[in-house]
PDB file of C-alpha atoms in Angstrom:
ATOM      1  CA  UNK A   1       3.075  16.955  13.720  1.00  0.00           C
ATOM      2  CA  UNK A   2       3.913  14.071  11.462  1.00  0.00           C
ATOM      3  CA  UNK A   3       1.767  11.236  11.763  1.00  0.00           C
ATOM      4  CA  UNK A   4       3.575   8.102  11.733  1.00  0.00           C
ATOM      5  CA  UNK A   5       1.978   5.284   8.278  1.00  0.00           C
ATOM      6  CA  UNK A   6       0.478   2.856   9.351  1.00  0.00           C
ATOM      7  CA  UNK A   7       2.685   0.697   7.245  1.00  0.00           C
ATOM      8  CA  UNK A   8       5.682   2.030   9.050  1.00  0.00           C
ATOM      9  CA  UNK A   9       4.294   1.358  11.845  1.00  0.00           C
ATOM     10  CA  UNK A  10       3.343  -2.194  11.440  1.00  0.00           C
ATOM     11  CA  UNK A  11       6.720  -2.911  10.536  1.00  0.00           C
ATOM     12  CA  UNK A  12       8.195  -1.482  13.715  1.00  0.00           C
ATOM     13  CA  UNK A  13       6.196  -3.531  15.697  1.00  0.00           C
ATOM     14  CA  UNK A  14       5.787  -6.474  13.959  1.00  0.00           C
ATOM     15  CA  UNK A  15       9.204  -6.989  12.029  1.00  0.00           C
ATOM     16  CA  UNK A  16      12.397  -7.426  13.550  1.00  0.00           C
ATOM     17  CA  UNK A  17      14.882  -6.841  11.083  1.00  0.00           C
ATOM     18  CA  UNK A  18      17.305  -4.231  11.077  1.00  0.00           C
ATOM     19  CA  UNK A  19      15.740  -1.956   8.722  1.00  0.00           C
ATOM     20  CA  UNK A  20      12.634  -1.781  11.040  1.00  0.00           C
ATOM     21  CA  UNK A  21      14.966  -1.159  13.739  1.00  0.00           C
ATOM     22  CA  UNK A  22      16.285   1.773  11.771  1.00  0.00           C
ATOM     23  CA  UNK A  23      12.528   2.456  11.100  1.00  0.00           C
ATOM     24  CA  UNK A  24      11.802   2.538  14.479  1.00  0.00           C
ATOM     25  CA  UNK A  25      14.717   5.250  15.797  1.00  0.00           C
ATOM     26  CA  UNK A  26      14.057   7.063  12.932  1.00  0.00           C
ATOM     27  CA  UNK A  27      10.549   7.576  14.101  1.00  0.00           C
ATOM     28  CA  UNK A  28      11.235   8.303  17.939  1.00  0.00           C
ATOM     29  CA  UNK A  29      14.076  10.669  17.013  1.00  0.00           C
ATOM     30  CA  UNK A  30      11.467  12.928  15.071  1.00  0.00           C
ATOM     31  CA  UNK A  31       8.652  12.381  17.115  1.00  0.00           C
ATOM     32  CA  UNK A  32      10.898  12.842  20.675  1.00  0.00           C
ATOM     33  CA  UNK A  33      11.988  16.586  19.129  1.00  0.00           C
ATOM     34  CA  UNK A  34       8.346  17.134  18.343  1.00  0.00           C
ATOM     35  CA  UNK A  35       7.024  16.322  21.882  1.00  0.00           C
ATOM     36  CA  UNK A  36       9.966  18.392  23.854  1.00  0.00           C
ATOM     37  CA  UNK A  37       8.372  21.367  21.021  1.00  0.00           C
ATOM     38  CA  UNK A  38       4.742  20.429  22.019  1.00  0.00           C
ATOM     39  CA  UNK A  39       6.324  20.967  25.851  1.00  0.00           C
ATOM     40  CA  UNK A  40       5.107  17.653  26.794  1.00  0.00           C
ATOM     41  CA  UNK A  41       6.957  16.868  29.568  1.00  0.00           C
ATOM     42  CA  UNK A  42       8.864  13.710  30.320  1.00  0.00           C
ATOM     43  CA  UNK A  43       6.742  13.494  33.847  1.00  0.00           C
ATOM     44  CA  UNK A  44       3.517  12.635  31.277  1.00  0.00           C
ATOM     45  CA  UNK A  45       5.251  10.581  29.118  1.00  0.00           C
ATOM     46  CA  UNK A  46       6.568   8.806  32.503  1.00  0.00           C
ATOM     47  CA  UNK A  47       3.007   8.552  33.600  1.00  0.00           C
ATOM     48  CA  UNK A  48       1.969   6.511  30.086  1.00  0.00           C
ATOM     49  CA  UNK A  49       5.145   4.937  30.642  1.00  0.00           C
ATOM     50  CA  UNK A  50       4.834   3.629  33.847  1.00  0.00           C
ATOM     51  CA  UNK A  51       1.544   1.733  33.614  1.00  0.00           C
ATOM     52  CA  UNK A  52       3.084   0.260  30.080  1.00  0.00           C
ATOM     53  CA  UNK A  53       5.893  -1.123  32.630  1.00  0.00           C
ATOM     54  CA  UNK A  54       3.002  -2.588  34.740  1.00  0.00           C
ATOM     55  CA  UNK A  55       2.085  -4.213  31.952  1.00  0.00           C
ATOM     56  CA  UNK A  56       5.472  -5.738  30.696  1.00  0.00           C
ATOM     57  CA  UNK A  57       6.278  -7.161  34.507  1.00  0.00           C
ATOM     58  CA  UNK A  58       2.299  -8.730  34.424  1.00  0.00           C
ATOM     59  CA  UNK A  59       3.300 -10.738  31.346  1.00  0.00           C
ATOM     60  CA  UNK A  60       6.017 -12.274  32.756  1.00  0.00           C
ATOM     61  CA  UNK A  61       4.306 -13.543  35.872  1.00  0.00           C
ATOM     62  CA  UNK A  62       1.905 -16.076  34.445  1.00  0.00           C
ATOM     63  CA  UNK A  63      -0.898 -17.312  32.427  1.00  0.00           C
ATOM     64  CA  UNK A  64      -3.826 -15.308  34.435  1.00  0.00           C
ATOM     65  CA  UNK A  65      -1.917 -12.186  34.960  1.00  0.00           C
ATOM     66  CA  UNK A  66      -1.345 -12.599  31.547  1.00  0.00           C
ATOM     67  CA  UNK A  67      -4.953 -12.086  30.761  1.00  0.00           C
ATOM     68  CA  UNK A  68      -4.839  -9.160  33.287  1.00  0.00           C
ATOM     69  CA  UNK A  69      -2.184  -7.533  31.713  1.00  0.00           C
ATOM     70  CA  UNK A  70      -3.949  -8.022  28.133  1.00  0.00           C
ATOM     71  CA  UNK A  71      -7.041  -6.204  29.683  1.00  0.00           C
ATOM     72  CA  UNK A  72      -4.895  -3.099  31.092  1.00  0.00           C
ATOM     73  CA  UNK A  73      -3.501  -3.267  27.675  1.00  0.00           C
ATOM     74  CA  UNK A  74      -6.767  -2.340  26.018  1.00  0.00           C
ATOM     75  CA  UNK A  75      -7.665  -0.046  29.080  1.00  0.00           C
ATOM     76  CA  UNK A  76      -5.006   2.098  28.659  1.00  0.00           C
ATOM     77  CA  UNK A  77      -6.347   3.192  24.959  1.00  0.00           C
ATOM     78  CA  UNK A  78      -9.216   5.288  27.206  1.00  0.00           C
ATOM     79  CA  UNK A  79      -6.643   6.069  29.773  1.00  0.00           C
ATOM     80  CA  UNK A  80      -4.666   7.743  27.490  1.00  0.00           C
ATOM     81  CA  UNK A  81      -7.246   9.204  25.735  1.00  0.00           C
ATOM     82  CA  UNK A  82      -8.986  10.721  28.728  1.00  0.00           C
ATOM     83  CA  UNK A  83      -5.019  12.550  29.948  1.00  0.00           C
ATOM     84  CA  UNK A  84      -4.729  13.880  26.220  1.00  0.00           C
ATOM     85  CA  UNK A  85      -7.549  15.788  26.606  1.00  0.00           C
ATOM     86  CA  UNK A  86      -7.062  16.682  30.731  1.00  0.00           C
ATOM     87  CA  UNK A  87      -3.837  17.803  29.735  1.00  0.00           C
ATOM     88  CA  UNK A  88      -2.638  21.362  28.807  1.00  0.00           C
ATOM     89  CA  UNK A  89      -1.122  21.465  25.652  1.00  0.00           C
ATOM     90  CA  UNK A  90      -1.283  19.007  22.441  1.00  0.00           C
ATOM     91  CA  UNK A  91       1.732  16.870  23.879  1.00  0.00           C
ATOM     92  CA  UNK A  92      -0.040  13.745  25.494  1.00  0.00           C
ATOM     93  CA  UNK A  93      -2.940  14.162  22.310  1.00  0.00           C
ATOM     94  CA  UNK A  94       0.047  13.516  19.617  1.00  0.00           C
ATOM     95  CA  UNK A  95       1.842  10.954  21.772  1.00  0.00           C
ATOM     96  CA  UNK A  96      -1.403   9.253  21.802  1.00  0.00           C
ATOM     97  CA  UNK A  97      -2.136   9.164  18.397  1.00  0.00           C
ATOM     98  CA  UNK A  98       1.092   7.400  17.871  1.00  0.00           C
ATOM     99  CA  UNK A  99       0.788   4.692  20.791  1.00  0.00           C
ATOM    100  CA  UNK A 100      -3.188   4.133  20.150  1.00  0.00           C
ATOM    101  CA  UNK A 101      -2.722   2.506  16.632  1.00  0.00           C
ATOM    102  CA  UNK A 102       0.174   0.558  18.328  1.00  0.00           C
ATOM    103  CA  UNK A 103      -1.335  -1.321  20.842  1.00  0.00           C
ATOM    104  CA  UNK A 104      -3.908  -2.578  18.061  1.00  0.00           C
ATOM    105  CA  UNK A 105      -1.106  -3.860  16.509  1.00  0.00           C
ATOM    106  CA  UNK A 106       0.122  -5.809  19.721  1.00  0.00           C
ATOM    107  CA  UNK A 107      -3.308  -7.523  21.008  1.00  0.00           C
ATOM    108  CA  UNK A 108      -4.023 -10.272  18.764  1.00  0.00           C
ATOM    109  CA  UNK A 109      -6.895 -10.808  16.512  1.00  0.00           C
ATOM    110  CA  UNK A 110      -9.614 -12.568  17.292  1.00  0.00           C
ATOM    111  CA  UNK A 111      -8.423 -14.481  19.778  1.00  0.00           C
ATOM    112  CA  UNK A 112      -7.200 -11.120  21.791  1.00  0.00           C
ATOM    113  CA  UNK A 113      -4.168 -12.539  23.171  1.00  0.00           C
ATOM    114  CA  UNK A 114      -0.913  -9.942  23.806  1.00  0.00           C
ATOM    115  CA  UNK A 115       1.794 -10.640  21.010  1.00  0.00           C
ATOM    116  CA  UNK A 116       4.731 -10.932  23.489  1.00  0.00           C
ATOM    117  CA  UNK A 117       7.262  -9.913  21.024  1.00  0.00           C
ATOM    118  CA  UNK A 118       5.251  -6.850  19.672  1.00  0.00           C
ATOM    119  CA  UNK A 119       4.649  -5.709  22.770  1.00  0.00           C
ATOM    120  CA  UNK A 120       8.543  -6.124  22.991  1.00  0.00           C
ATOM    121  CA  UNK A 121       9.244  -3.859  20.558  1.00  0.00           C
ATOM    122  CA  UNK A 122       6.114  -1.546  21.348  1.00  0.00           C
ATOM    123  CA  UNK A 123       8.288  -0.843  24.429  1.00  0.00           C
ATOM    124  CA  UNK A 124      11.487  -0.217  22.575  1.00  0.00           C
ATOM    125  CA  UNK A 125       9.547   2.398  20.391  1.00  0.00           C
ATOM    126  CA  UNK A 126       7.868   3.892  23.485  1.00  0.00           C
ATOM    127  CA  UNK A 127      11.698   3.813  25.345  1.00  0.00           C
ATOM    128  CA  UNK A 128      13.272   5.596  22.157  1.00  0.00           C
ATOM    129  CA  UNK A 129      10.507   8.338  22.282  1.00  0.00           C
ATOM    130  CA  UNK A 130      11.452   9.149  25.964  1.00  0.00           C
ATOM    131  CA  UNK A 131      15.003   8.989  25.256  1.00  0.00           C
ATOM    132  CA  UNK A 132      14.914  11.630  22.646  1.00  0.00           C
ATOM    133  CA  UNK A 133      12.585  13.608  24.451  1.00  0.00           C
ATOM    134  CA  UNK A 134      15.041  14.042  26.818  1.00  0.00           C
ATOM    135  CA  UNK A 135      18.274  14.393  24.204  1.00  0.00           C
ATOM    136  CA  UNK A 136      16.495  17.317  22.721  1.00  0.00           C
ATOM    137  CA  UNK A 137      15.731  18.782  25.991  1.00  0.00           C
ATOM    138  CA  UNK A 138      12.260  17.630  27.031  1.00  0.00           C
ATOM    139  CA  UNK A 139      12.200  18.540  31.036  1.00  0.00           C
TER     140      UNK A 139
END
């Protein structure tokens, strides 16, 4: 599988010019077409996917669900971890290793605060993965 540089990465979640955009499809196009290959199937993307939703409603809500969402942020890092290696299949593993280094790049520094508009575009990426899993026939 190709692994995603950490400088492109950083720039797709951090930047949000157009050529990051670009970045950004780029990356999900390829890495879509390599999960349907892996036969991940959209059902364990969805399953990822749905908690990251949790996550994006929590942060709208308020300032302490806003610390509740930053914690199921972190948690989902072992959450993910843990169904990459229940799962049959390297699928959920090299999904994983894209969205793991991700989420670092959302929760803040020191002070460990969610960067709203990272996570923003964290959720486009994650959305543009599913998409093309599904355009190149993921089931």
């Amino acid at each position: 599988m190709a692994k995603i540089s950490e400088s492109d990465l950083k720039a797709m979640i951090t930047k949000s010019d157009p050529a990051s955009a670009k970045l950004l499809v780029d990356h999900a196009k390829d890495l879509g077409r390599q999960l349907k290959n892996a036969n991940l199937t959209t059902s364990q993307i969805r399953a990822i996917f749905g908690e990251v939703r949790q996550i994006q409603a929590q942060l709208s809500i308020g300032e302490q669900e806003r610390e509740r969402a930053l914690r199921k942020l972190i948690l989902l890092k072992p959450k993910m971890a843990y169904r990459a290696r229940r799962e049959r299949g390297r699928g959920v593993e090299e999904l994983t290793s894209v969205l793991d280094p991700a989420i670092d790049l959302i929760v803040g520094g020191s002070d460990q605060e969610i960067q709203g508009q990272h996570f923003q575009r964290f959720v486009d990426f994650f959305e543009a993965i599913l998409a093309y899993h599904k355009a190149a026939g993921g089931n």
